[in-house]
Amino acid sequence: MSLVDELMGQLQNSGALSQIAGQLGTDQSQASSAISAALPMIVGALGNHAQSDEGASNVMDAVQQQGAAGGMDLGSIVGSVLGGQGGAGAAGMLGQIFGGNHQVAQEGLGQATGLSTGQSGALMSMLAPLVMGALANKVQNQG
């Protein structure tokens, strides 16, 4: 199972999808479609960074920081992000993931899903810590 499929399943099974939809002010169907578009975008951007030695090192450092911050429990990450505790940390994480293309990524996600740029940014801020936590979990489990 891919990381994206794993995360999507966890979001659907945990009830977080309805919470995300509520925070975005949209229905669950649109939120699900937007998440299905956003997760591969985030994972792909991380993959692009990892193409260079420096980028791979930066990604690994960010994953390890998430793990050190308790990123292993995805349920806790969902709770803290949806509880509004993602904040500046999630925004900084998006900057690390997308670099100077963060705004372009938000706009592209919005165009693809019908979300506003603000909704797209909020969704990406919710999902980035989940992706990093899942990666931290995989790194931890694989040693």
Backbone as numpy.savetxt, mean C-alpha at the origin, in Angstrom:
# Nx Ny Nz CAx CAy CAz Cx Cy Cz
0.55 -18.00 -4.50 -0.29 -16.83 -4.50 0.60 -15.59 -4.50
0.27 -14.64 -5.34 1.08 -13.43 -5.41 0.82 -12.53 -4.20
1.72 -11.62 -3.97 1.59 -10.67 -2.87 0.31 -9.86 -3.03
0.02 -9.44 -4.25 -1.19 -8.64 -4.52 -2.43 -9.45 -4.20
-2.48 -10.71 -4.66 -3.64 -11.56 -4.38 -3.79 -11.81 -2.88
-2.68 -12.02 -2.21 -2.69 -12.27 -0.77 -3.27 -11.06 -0.02
-2.80 -9.87 -0.37 -3.28 -8.66 0.29 -4.75 -8.41 -0.03
-5.14 -8.60 -1.28 -6.53 -8.38 -1.66 -7.44 -9.33 -0.88
-7.04 -10.58 -0.77 -7.82 -11.54 0.00 -7.94 -11.15 1.45
-6.85 -10.68 2.04 -6.89 -10.27 3.44 -7.80 -9.07 3.64
-7.76 -8.13 2.70 -8.62 -6.95 2.82 -10.09 -7.34 2.71
-10.39 -8.25 1.81 -11.78 -8.67 1.63 -12.26 -9.50 2.81
-11.43 -10.38 3.31 -11.84 -11.28 4.39 -11.88 -10.61 5.75
-11.17 -9.52 5.92 -11.09 -8.88 7.23 -12.17 -7.82 7.44
-12.91 -7.51 6.39 -13.88 -6.43 6.50 -13.28 -5.06 6.27
-11.98 -5.01 6.02 -11.31 -3.73 5.80 -11.79 -3.06 4.52
-12.23 -3.85 3.55 -12.69 -3.28 2.28 -13.84 -2.30 2.51
-14.79 -2.67 3.36 -15.92 -1.77 3.62 -15.45 -0.53 4.37
-14.47 -0.69 5.25 -13.93 0.47 5.96 -13.20 1.41 5.01
-12.43 0.84 4.09 -11.73 1.66 3.10 -12.74 2.40 2.24
-13.76 1.69 1.79 -14.81 2.33 0.98 -15.44 3.48 1.75
-15.71 3.28 3.03 -16.28 4.33 3.85 -15.37 5.54 3.97
-14.08 5.28 4.16 -13.14 6.40 4.28 -12.97 7.15 2.96
-13.11 6.42 1.85 -12.99 7.06 0.55 -14.29 7.73 0.12
-15.40 7.38 0.77 -16.69 7.93 0.39 -17.22 7.31 -0.90
-16.96 6.03 -1.07 -17.38 5.33 -2.28 -18.00 3.99 -1.88
-18.50 3.25 -2.86 -19.05 1.94 -2.54 -17.95 0.88 -2.58
-18.29 -0.31 -2.07 -17.29 -1.38 -1.98 -16.80 -1.84 -3.34
-17.66 -1.81 -4.33 -17.27 -2.25 -5.67 -16.19 -1.33 -6.25
-16.41 -0.02 -6.14 -15.41 0.92 -6.66 -14.12 0.85 -5.83
-14.27 0.70 -4.51 -13.08 0.58 -3.67 -12.29 -0.67 -4.04
-12.98 -1.77 -4.26 -12.32 -3.02 -4.63 -11.58 -2.88 -5.96
-12.23 -2.26 -6.92 -11.58 -2.03 -8.23 -10.36 -1.14 -8.08
-10.48 -0.11 -7.27 -9.37 0.82 -7.07 -8.20 0.13 -6.36
-8.52 -0.69 -5.36 -7.47 -1.44 -4.66 -6.79 -2.41 -5.62
-7.59 -3.05 -6.47 -7.04 -3.99 -7.45 -6.11 -3.30 -8.43
-6.32 -2.02 -8.68 -5.43 -1.25 -9.55 -4.23 -0.70 -8.78
-4.46 -0.28 -7.53 -3.41 0.38 -6.75 -2.34 -0.58 -6.24
-2.75 -1.77 -5.80 -1.76 -2.70 -5.24 -0.67 -3.06 -6.25
-1.02 -3.45 -7.49 0.06 -3.75 -8.45 0.91 -2.53 -8.78
0.29 -1.34 -8.72 1.05 -0.11 -8.99 2.12 0.08 -7.91
1.75 -0.13 -6.67 2.69 0.04 -5.56 3.78 -1.03 -5.61
3.36 -2.28 -5.79 4.34 -3.38 -5.86 5.27 -3.18 -7.07
4.70 -2.76 -8.19 5.51 -2.53 -9.39 6.53 -1.42 -9.19
6.12 -0.35 -8.52 7.05 0.75 -8.25 8.19 0.28 -7.35
7.88 -0.55 -6.37 8.94 -1.11 -5.53 9.87 -1.99 -6.36
9.30 -2.77 -7.26 10.11 -3.61 -8.14 11.02 -2.79 -9.03
10.51 -1.67 -9.52 11.34 -0.79 -10.36 12.52 -0.25 -9.56
12.27 0.13 -8.31 13.37 0.62 -7.46 14.42 -0.46 -7.24
13.97 -1.67 -7.10 14.87 -2.78 -6.77 15.74 -3.21 -7.95
15.57 -2.59 -9.10 16.36 -2.95 -10.28 17.83 -2.55 -10.14
18.09 -1.49 -9.37 19.48 -1.07 -9.16 19.93 -1.53 -7.77
21.22 -1.62 -7.58 21.74 -2.03 -6.27 21.33 -1.05 -5.18
21.45 0.25 -5.49 21.07 1.27 -4.50 19.58 1.20 -4.21
18.78 1.06 -5.25 17.33 0.97 -5.07 16.93 -0.25 -4.28
17.56 -1.39 -4.58 17.26 -2.62 -3.85 17.61 -2.46 -2.38
18.72 -1.80 -2.10 19.12 -1.56 -0.73 18.11 -0.66 -0.02
17.64 0.37 -0.71 16.65 1.29 -0.13 15.33 0.57 0.16
14.90 -0.28 -0.78 13.66 -1.04 -0.57 13.83 -1.97 0.63
14.94 -2.66 0.69 15.17 -3.58 1.80 15.22 -2.83 3.14
15.85 -1.66 3.15 15.89 -0.85 4.38 14.48 -0.46 4.81
13.65 -0.05 3.86 12.28 0.35 4.18 11.47 -0.84 4.69
11.66 -1.99 4.07 10.96 -3.21 4.51 11.40 -3.57 5.93
12.70 -3.49 6.20 13.20 -3.82 7.53 12.71 -2.82 8.57
12.60 -1.54 8.19 12.06 -0.54 9.12 10.61 -0.86 9.44
9.84 -1.26 8.43 8.44 -1.63 8.67 8.38 -2.84 9.58
9.25 -3.80 9.37 9.28 -4.98 10.23 9.65 -4.62 11.65
10.62 -3.74 11.82 11.04 -3.31 13.16 9.95 -2.51 13.86
9.09 -1.88 13.05 7.99 -1.09 13.62 6.77 -1.96 13.93
6.94 -3.27 13.84 5.82 -4.15 14.13 5.01 -4.48 12.91
5.62 -4.40 11.74 4.91 -4.59 10.49 4.52 -6.01 10.17
4.78 -6.94 11.06 4.48 -8.33 10.75 3.00 -8.66 10.82
2.25 -7.95 11.67 0.84 -8.25 11.87 0.00 -7.36 10.96
-0.45 -7.92 9.83 -1.20 -7.13 8.86 -2.52 -6.64 9.44
-3.11 -7.40 10.34 -4.34 -6.96 10.98 -4.12 -5.67 11.77
-3.00 -5.58 12.45 -2.68 -4.37 13.21 -2.41 -3.19 12.28
-1.75 -3.47 11.16 -1.48 -2.40 10.19 -2.80 -1.87 9.65
-3.69 -2.78 9.27 -5.00 -2.35 8.76 -5.70 -1.49 9.80
-5.69 -1.95 11.05 -6.34 -1.19 12.11 -5.75 0.18 12.31
-4.44 0.28 12.31 -3.81 1.58 12.54 -4.00 2.52 11.36
-3.90 1.98 10.15 -4.07 2.82 8.96 -5.51 3.31 8.87
-6.46 2.41 9.05 -7.86 2.80 8.95 -8.30 3.62 10.15
-7.56 3.52 11.23 -7.83 4.33 12.41 -7.20 5.71 12.33
-6.58 6.01 11.21 -6.00 7.34 10.99 -4.60 7.49 11.51
-3.93 6.40 11.85 -2.59 6.50 12.41 -1.49 6.33 11.37
-1.86 6.21 10.08 -0.86 6.08 9.02 -0.13 7.39 8.81
-0.90 8.46 8.65 -0.42 9.83 8.61 0.82 10.10 7.79
1.72 10.86 8.39 2.94 11.30 7.70 3.83 10.13 7.34
3.81 9.08 8.14 4.63 7.91 7.83 4.23 7.29 6.51
2.93 7.18 6.26 2.45 6.61 4.99 2.78 7.54 3.84
2.66 8.84 4.04 2.99 9.80 2.99 4.48 9.72 2.65
5.32 9.61 3.67 6.76 9.46 3.44 7.08 8.17 2.73
6.34 7.12 3.07 6.52 5.83 2.43 6.19 5.92 0.94
5.12 6.66 0.62 4.77 6.83 -0.79 5.85 7.60 -1.53
6.45 8.56 -0.86 7.56 9.29 -1.47 8.73 8.38 -1.77
9.01 7.44 -0.85 10.08 6.47 -1.09 9.73 5.55 -2.25
8.48 5.15 -2.32 8.06 4.19 -3.34 8.02 4.83 -4.73
7.40 6.00 -4.82 7.18 6.62 -6.13 8.13 7.76 -6.45
8.89 8.21 -5.46 9.79 9.32 -5.70 9.04 10.55 -6.19
9.56 11.20 -7.19 8.94 12.40 -7.75 7.69 12.13 -8.56
7.36 10.86 -8.74 6.20 10.51 -9.56 4.95 10.22 -8.73
4.98 10.58 -7.45 3.85 10.30 -6.56 2.56 10.93 -7.07
2.61 12.21 -7.44 1.41 12.91 -7.92 0.90 12.29 -9.22
1.83 11.95 -10.10 1.45 11.32 -11.37 0.76 9.97 -11.12
1.29 9.22 -10.17 0.69 7.93 -9.82 -0.72 8.12 -9.28
-0.91 9.11 -8.40 -2.24 9.40 -7.87 -3.21 9.75 -8.99
-2.78 10.62 -9.87 -3.64 11.05 -10.97 -3.97 9.89 -11.89
-2.99 9.06 -12.19 -3.21 7.90 -13.05 -4.18 6.92 -12.42
-4.04 6.69 -11.11 -4.96 5.80 -10.41 -6.38 6.38 -10.44
-6.47 7.68 -10.24 -7.78 8.33 -10.28 -8.44 8.20 -11.64
-7.68 8.42 -12.70 -8.22 8.31 -14.05 -8.65 6.88 -14.36
-7.91 5.92 -13.88 -8.21 4.52 -14.16 -9.41 4.00 -13.37
-9.67 4.62 -12.22 -10.69 4.06 -11.32 -11.89 4.95 -11.09
-11.82 6.20 -11.52 -12.92 7.13 -11.27 -12.83 7.82 -9.92
-11.77 7.57 -9.17 -11.57 8.26 -7.90 -10.99 9.65 -8.18
-11.23 10.58 -7.26 -10.57 11.87 -7.35 -9.09 11.68 -7.00
-8.30 12.69 -7.31 -6.88 12.62 -6.96 -6.70 12.50 -5.45
-7.54 13.21 -4.70 -7.47 13.13 -3.24 -7.82 11.74 -2.73
-8.87 11.14 -3.31 -9.24 9.78 -2.92 -8.14 8.79 -3.29
-7.54 8.97 -4.46 -6.45 8.08 -4.88 -5.27 8.18 -3.94
-4.92 9.40 -3.57 -3.82 9.60 -2.62 -4.12 8.97 -1.27
-5.36 9.14 -0.81 -5.75 8.54 0.47 -5.66 7.02 0.40
-6.13 6.45 -0.70 -6.08 4.99 -0.86 -4.64 4.50 -0.88
-3.80 5.17 -1.64 -2.40 4.76 -1.71 -1.73 4.89 -0.35
-2.11 5.89 0.43 -1.55 6.06 1.77 -2.01 4.95 2.71
-3.21 4.41 2.46 -3.69 3.29 3.25 -2.99 1.99 2.86
-2.74 1.84 1.56 -2.21 0.57 1.06 -0.70 0.42 1.19
0.05 1.51 1.11 1.52 1.43 1.15 2.02 0.72 2.42
1.52 1.08 3.61 2.00 0.35 4.80 1.61 -1.13 4.79
0.48 -1.45 4.15 0.08 -2.86 4.06 1.04 -3.64 3.18
1.41 -3.04 2.05 2.36 -3.70 1.14 3.71 -3.87 1.83
4.18 -2.82 2.49 5.48 -2.91 3.16 5.43 -3.92 4.31
4.32 -3.97 5.03 4.18 -4.95 6.10 4.16 -6.37 5.57
3.49 -6.58 4.44 3.46 -7.91 3.83 4.85 -8.32 3.35
5.58 -7.36 2.78 6.95 -7.66 2.35 7.83 -7.97 3.56
7.65 -7.20 4.64 8.43 -7.46 5.85 8.12 -8.87 6.38
6.86 -9.24 6.31 6.46 -10.57 6.76 7.12 -11.65 5.90
7.15 -11.46 4.58 7.78 -12.43 3.69 9.28 -12.53 3.95
9.93 -11.40 4.16 11.37 -11.39 4.45 11.63 -12.13 5.76
10.81 -11.84 6.77 10.96 -12.49 8.08 10.79 -14.00 7.95
9.76 -14.42 7.20 9.48 -15.85 7.08 10.53 -16.60 6.25
11.15 -15.89 5.30 12.13 -16.54 4.43 13.54 -16.42 4.99
13.66 -15.64 6.06 14.98 -15.51 6.70 15.82 -14.65 5.90
